[in-house]
Short mmCIF file of C-alpha atoms in Angstrom, two decimals:
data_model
loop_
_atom_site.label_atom_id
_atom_site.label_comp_id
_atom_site.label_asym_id
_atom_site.label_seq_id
_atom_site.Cartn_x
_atom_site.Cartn_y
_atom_site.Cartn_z
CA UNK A 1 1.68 -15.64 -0.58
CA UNK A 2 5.52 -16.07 -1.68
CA UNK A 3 4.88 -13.67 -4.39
CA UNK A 4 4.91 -16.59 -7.35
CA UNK A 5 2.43 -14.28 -9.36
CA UNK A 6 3.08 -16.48 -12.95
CA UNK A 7 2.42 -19.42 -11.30
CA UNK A 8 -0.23 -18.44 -9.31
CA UNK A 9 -1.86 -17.25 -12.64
CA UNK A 10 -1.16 -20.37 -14.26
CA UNK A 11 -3.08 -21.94 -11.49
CA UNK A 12 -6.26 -20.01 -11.77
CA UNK A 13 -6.02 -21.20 -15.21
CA UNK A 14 -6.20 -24.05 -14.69
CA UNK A 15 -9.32 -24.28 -11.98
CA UNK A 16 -11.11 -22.19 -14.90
CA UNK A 17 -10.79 -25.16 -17.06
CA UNK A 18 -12.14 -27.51 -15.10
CA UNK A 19 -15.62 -25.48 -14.02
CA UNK A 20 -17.12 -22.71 -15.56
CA UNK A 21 -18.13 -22.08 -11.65
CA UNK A 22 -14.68 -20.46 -11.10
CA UNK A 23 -14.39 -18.45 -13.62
CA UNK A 24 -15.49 -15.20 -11.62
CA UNK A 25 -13.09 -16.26 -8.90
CA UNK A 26 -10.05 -16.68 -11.56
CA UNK A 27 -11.13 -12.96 -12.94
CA UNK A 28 -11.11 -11.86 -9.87
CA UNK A 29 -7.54 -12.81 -8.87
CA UNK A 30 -5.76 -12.18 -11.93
CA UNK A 31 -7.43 -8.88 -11.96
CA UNK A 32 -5.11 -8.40 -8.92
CA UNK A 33 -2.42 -10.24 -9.51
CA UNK A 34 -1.81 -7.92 -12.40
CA UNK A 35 -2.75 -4.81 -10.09
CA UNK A 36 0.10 -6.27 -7.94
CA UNK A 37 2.54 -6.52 -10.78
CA UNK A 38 2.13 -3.30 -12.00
CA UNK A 39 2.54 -2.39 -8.03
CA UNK A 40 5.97 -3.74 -8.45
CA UNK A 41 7.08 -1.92 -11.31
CA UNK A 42 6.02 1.30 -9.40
CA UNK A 43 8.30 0.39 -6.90
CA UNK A 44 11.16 -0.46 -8.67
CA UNK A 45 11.18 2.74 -10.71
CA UNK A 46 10.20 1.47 -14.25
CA UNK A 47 6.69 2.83 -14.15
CA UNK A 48 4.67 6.09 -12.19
CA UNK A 49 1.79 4.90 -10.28
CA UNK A 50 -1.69 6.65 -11.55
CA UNK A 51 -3.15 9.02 -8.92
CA UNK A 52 -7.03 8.61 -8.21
CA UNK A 53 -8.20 11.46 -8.84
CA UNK A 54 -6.68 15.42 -9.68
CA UNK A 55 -3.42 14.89 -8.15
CA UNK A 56 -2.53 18.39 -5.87
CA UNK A 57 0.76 19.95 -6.73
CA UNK A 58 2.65 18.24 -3.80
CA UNK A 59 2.20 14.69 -4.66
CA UNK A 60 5.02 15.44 -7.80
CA UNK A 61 7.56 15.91 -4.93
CA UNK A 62 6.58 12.01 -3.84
CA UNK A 63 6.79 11.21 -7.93
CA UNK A 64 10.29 13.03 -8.06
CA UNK A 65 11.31 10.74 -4.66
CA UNK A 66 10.64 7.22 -6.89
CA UNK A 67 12.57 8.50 -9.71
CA UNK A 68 15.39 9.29 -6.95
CA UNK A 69 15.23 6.31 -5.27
CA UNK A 70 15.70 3.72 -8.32
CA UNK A 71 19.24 6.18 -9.00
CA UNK A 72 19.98 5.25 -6.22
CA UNK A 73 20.16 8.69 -4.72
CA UNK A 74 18.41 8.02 -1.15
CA UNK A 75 19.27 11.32 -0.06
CA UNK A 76 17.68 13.60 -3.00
CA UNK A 77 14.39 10.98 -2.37
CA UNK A 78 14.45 11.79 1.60
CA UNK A 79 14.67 15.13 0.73
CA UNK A 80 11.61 15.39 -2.15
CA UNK A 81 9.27 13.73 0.46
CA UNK A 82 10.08 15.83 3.32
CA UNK A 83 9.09 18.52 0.96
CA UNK A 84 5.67 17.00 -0.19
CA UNK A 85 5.10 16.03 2.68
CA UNK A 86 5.13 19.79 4.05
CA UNK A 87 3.04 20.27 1.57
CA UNK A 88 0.56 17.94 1.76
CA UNK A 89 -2.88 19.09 3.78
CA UNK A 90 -3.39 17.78 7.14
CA UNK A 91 -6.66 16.01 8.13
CA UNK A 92 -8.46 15.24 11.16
CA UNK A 93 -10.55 12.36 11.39
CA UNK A 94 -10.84 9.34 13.60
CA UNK A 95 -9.44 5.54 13.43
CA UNK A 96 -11.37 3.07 15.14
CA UNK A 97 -13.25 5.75 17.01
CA UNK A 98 -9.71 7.43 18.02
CA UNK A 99 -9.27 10.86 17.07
CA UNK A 100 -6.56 12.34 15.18
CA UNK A 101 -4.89 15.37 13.78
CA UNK A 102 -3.06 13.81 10.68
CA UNK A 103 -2.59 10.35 9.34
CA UNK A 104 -0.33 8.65 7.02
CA UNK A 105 1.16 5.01 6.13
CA UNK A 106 4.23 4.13 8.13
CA UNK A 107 6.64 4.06 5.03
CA UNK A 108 7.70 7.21 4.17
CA UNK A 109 7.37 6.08 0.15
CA UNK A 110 3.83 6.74 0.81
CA UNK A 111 2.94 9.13 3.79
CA UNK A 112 -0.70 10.91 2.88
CA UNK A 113 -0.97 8.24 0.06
CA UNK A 114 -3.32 5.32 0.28
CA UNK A 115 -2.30 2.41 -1.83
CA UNK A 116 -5.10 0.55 -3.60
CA UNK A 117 -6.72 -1.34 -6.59
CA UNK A 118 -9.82 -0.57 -7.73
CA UNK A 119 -11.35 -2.46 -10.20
CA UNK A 120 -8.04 -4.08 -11.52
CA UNK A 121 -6.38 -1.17 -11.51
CA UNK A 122 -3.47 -0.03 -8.99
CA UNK A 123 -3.83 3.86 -7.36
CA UNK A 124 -2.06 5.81 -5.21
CA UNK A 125 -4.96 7.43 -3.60
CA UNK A 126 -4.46 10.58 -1.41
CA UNK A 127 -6.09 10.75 2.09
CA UNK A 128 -7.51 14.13 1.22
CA UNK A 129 -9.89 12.36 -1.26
CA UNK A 130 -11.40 9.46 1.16
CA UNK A 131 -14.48 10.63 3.57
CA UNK A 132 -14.72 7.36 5.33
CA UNK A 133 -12.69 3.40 4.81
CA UNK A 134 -14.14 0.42 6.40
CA UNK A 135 -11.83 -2.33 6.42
CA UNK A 136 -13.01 -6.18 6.49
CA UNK A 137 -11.90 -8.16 8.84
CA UNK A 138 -8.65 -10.50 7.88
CA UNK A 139 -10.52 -14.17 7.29
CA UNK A 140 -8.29 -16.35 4.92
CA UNK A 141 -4.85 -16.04 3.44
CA UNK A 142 -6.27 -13.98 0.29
CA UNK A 143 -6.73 -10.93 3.13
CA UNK A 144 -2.52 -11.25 3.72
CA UNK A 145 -2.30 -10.20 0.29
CA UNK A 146 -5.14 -7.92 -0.50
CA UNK A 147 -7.81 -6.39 2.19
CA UNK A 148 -11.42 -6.20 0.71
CA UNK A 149 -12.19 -2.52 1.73
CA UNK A 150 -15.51 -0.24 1.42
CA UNK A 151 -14.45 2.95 0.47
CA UNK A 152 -16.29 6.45 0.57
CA UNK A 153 -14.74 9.18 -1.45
CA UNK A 154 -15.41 12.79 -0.92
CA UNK A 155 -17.68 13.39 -3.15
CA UNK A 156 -20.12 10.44 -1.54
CA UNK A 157 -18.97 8.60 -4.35
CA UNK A 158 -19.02 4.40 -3.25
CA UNK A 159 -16.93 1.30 -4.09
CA UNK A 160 -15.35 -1.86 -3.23
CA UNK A 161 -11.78 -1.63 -3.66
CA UNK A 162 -8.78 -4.19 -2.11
CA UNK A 163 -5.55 -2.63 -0.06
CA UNK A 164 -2.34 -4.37 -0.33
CA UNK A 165 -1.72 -5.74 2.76
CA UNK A 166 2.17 -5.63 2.72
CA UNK A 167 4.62 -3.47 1.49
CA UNK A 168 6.14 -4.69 -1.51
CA UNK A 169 8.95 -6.31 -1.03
CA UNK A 170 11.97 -4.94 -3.00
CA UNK A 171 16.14 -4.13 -2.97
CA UNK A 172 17.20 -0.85 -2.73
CA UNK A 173 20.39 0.96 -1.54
CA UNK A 174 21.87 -0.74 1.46
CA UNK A 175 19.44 -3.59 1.38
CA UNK A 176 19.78 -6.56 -0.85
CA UNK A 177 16.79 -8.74 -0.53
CA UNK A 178 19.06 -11.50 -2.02
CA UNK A 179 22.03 -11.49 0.67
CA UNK A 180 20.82 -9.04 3.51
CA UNK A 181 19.07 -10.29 7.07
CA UNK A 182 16.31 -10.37 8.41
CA UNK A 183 14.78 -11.01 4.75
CA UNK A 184 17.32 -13.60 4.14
CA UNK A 185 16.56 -15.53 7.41
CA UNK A 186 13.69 -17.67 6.72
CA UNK A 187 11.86 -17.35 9.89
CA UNK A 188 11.42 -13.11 8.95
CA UNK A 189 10.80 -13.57 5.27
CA UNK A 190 7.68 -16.12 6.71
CA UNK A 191 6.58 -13.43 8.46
CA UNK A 192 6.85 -10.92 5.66
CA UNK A 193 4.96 -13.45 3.32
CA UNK A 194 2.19 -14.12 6.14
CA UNK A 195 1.87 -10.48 7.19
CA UNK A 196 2.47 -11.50 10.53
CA UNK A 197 4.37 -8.50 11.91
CA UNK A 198 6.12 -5.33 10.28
CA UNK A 199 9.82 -4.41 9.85
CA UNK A 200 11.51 -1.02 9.22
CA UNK A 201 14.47 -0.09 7.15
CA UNK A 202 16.57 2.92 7.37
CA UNK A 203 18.48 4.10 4.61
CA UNK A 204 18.65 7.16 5.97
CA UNK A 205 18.13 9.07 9.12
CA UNK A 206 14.07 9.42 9.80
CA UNK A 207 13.76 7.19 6.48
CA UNK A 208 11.59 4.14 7.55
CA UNK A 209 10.59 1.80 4.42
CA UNK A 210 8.38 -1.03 5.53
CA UNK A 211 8.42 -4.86 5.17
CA UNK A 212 5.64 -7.12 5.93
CA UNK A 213 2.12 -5.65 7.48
CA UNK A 214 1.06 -2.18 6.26
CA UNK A 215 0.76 0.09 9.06
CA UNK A 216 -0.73 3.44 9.52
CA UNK A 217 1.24 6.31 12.11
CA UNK A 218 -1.24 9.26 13.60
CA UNK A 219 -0.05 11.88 16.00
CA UNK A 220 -1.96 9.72 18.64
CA UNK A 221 -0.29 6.46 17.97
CA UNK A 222 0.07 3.69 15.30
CA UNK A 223 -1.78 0.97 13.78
CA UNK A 224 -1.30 -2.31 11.93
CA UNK A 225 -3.94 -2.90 9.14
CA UNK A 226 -5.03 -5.85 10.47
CA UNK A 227 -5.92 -3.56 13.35
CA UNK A 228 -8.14 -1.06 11.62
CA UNK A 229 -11.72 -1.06 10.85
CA UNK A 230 -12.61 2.38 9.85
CA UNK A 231 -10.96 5.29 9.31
CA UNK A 232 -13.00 8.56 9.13
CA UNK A 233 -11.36 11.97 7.42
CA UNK A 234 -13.17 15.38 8.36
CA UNK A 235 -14.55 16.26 5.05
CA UNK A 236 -16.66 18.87 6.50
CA UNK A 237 -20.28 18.91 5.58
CA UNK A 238 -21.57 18.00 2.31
#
């Protein structure tokens, strides 16, 4: 929950020596743990995330942006998305039953990207690719972290797969984690841990990077993740 990821690893160690019972469960959570790390190091500009699938010629322009944004060069970063994200197809569908024209995530870092782990592994996954979500109820604090999901992909292709619940939680230019409210105050870094609300950051004008609770924006209104249970994209028929 506080983002201790080496000690949380040492930990499941631990339980898996004292039962071979939990060894699927410590598999299971250092399998994301390391998803989550490698999550990070997207973030913070030292690695490119892998895209799920053929990646269409706009998603460099949200590539470029990360590369921007660890120089430091918020501007050049606000600019790149605004460009892939004219670029990037629009798609009808439905959330919860509710009709829309387009969706995205509510940080701009992301936009038609859907951030997720399958099977260890850490994807940026466009919107475009996904025929239908269903998203498990939150239960227990694992679900804070990382939402169990059922995902359909275009091509009718199934899987489990986990979303991270919050948006990683990171310095950048005008925002030190370290020394800069609310993140500092301990009250709103408790709610960033639990997931227990969202926060926006501007760097720029119409440049909205998210703390806390993932939430997705549609032309018809937006939603928290803890909100959604599916999400439907117009594929057309198959």
């Amino acid at each position: 929950m506080m983002n201790q990821f080496n000690r949380a690893s040492e930990q499941l160690s631990i339980l898996a020596e004292l039962s071979d019972s939990n060894l699927a469960l410590k598999n299971t959570y250092q399998a994301l743990i390391n998803a989550e790390k490698s999550r990070l190091q997207v973030f913070n500009g030292s690695r490119a995330p892998i895209i799920f699938g053929q990646p269409g010629e706009w998603i460099s322009y949200y590539l470029q942006a990360l590369v921007s944004f660890k120089e430091n060069n918020i501007l050049r970063a606000k600019k790149e998305i605004e460009t892939g994200a004219s670029l990037a197809p629009a798609m009808g569908g439905s959330i919860n039953d509710k009709p829309f024209l387009w969706l995205a995530d509510g940080d701009v870092r992301l936009g038609p990207l859907l951030e997720i782990i399958i099977k260890g592994n850490y994807y940026w996954l466009p919107f475009t690719r996904i025929k239908k979500l269903i998203i498990d109820d939150f239960e227990d604090l694992r679900d804070l972290v990382w939402c169990p999901c059922h995902l359909t992909l275009e091509n009718q292709g199934e899987m489990i797969a986990f979303i991270p619940s919050r948006y990683p939680l990171l310095s950048y230019p005008g925002f030190d984690i370290e020394q800069d409210p609310p993140v500092n105050d301990a009250d709103s870094h408790a709610r960033h841990c639990l997931a227990s609300g969202t926060s926006w950051q501007a760097p720029e004008e119409n440049f909205y990077i998210g703390q806390g609770l993932r939430r997705f924006i549609t032309d018809n209104g937006e939603y928290a993740l803890s909100e959604v249970n599916t999400i439907i994209l117009d594929q057309g028929p198959t």
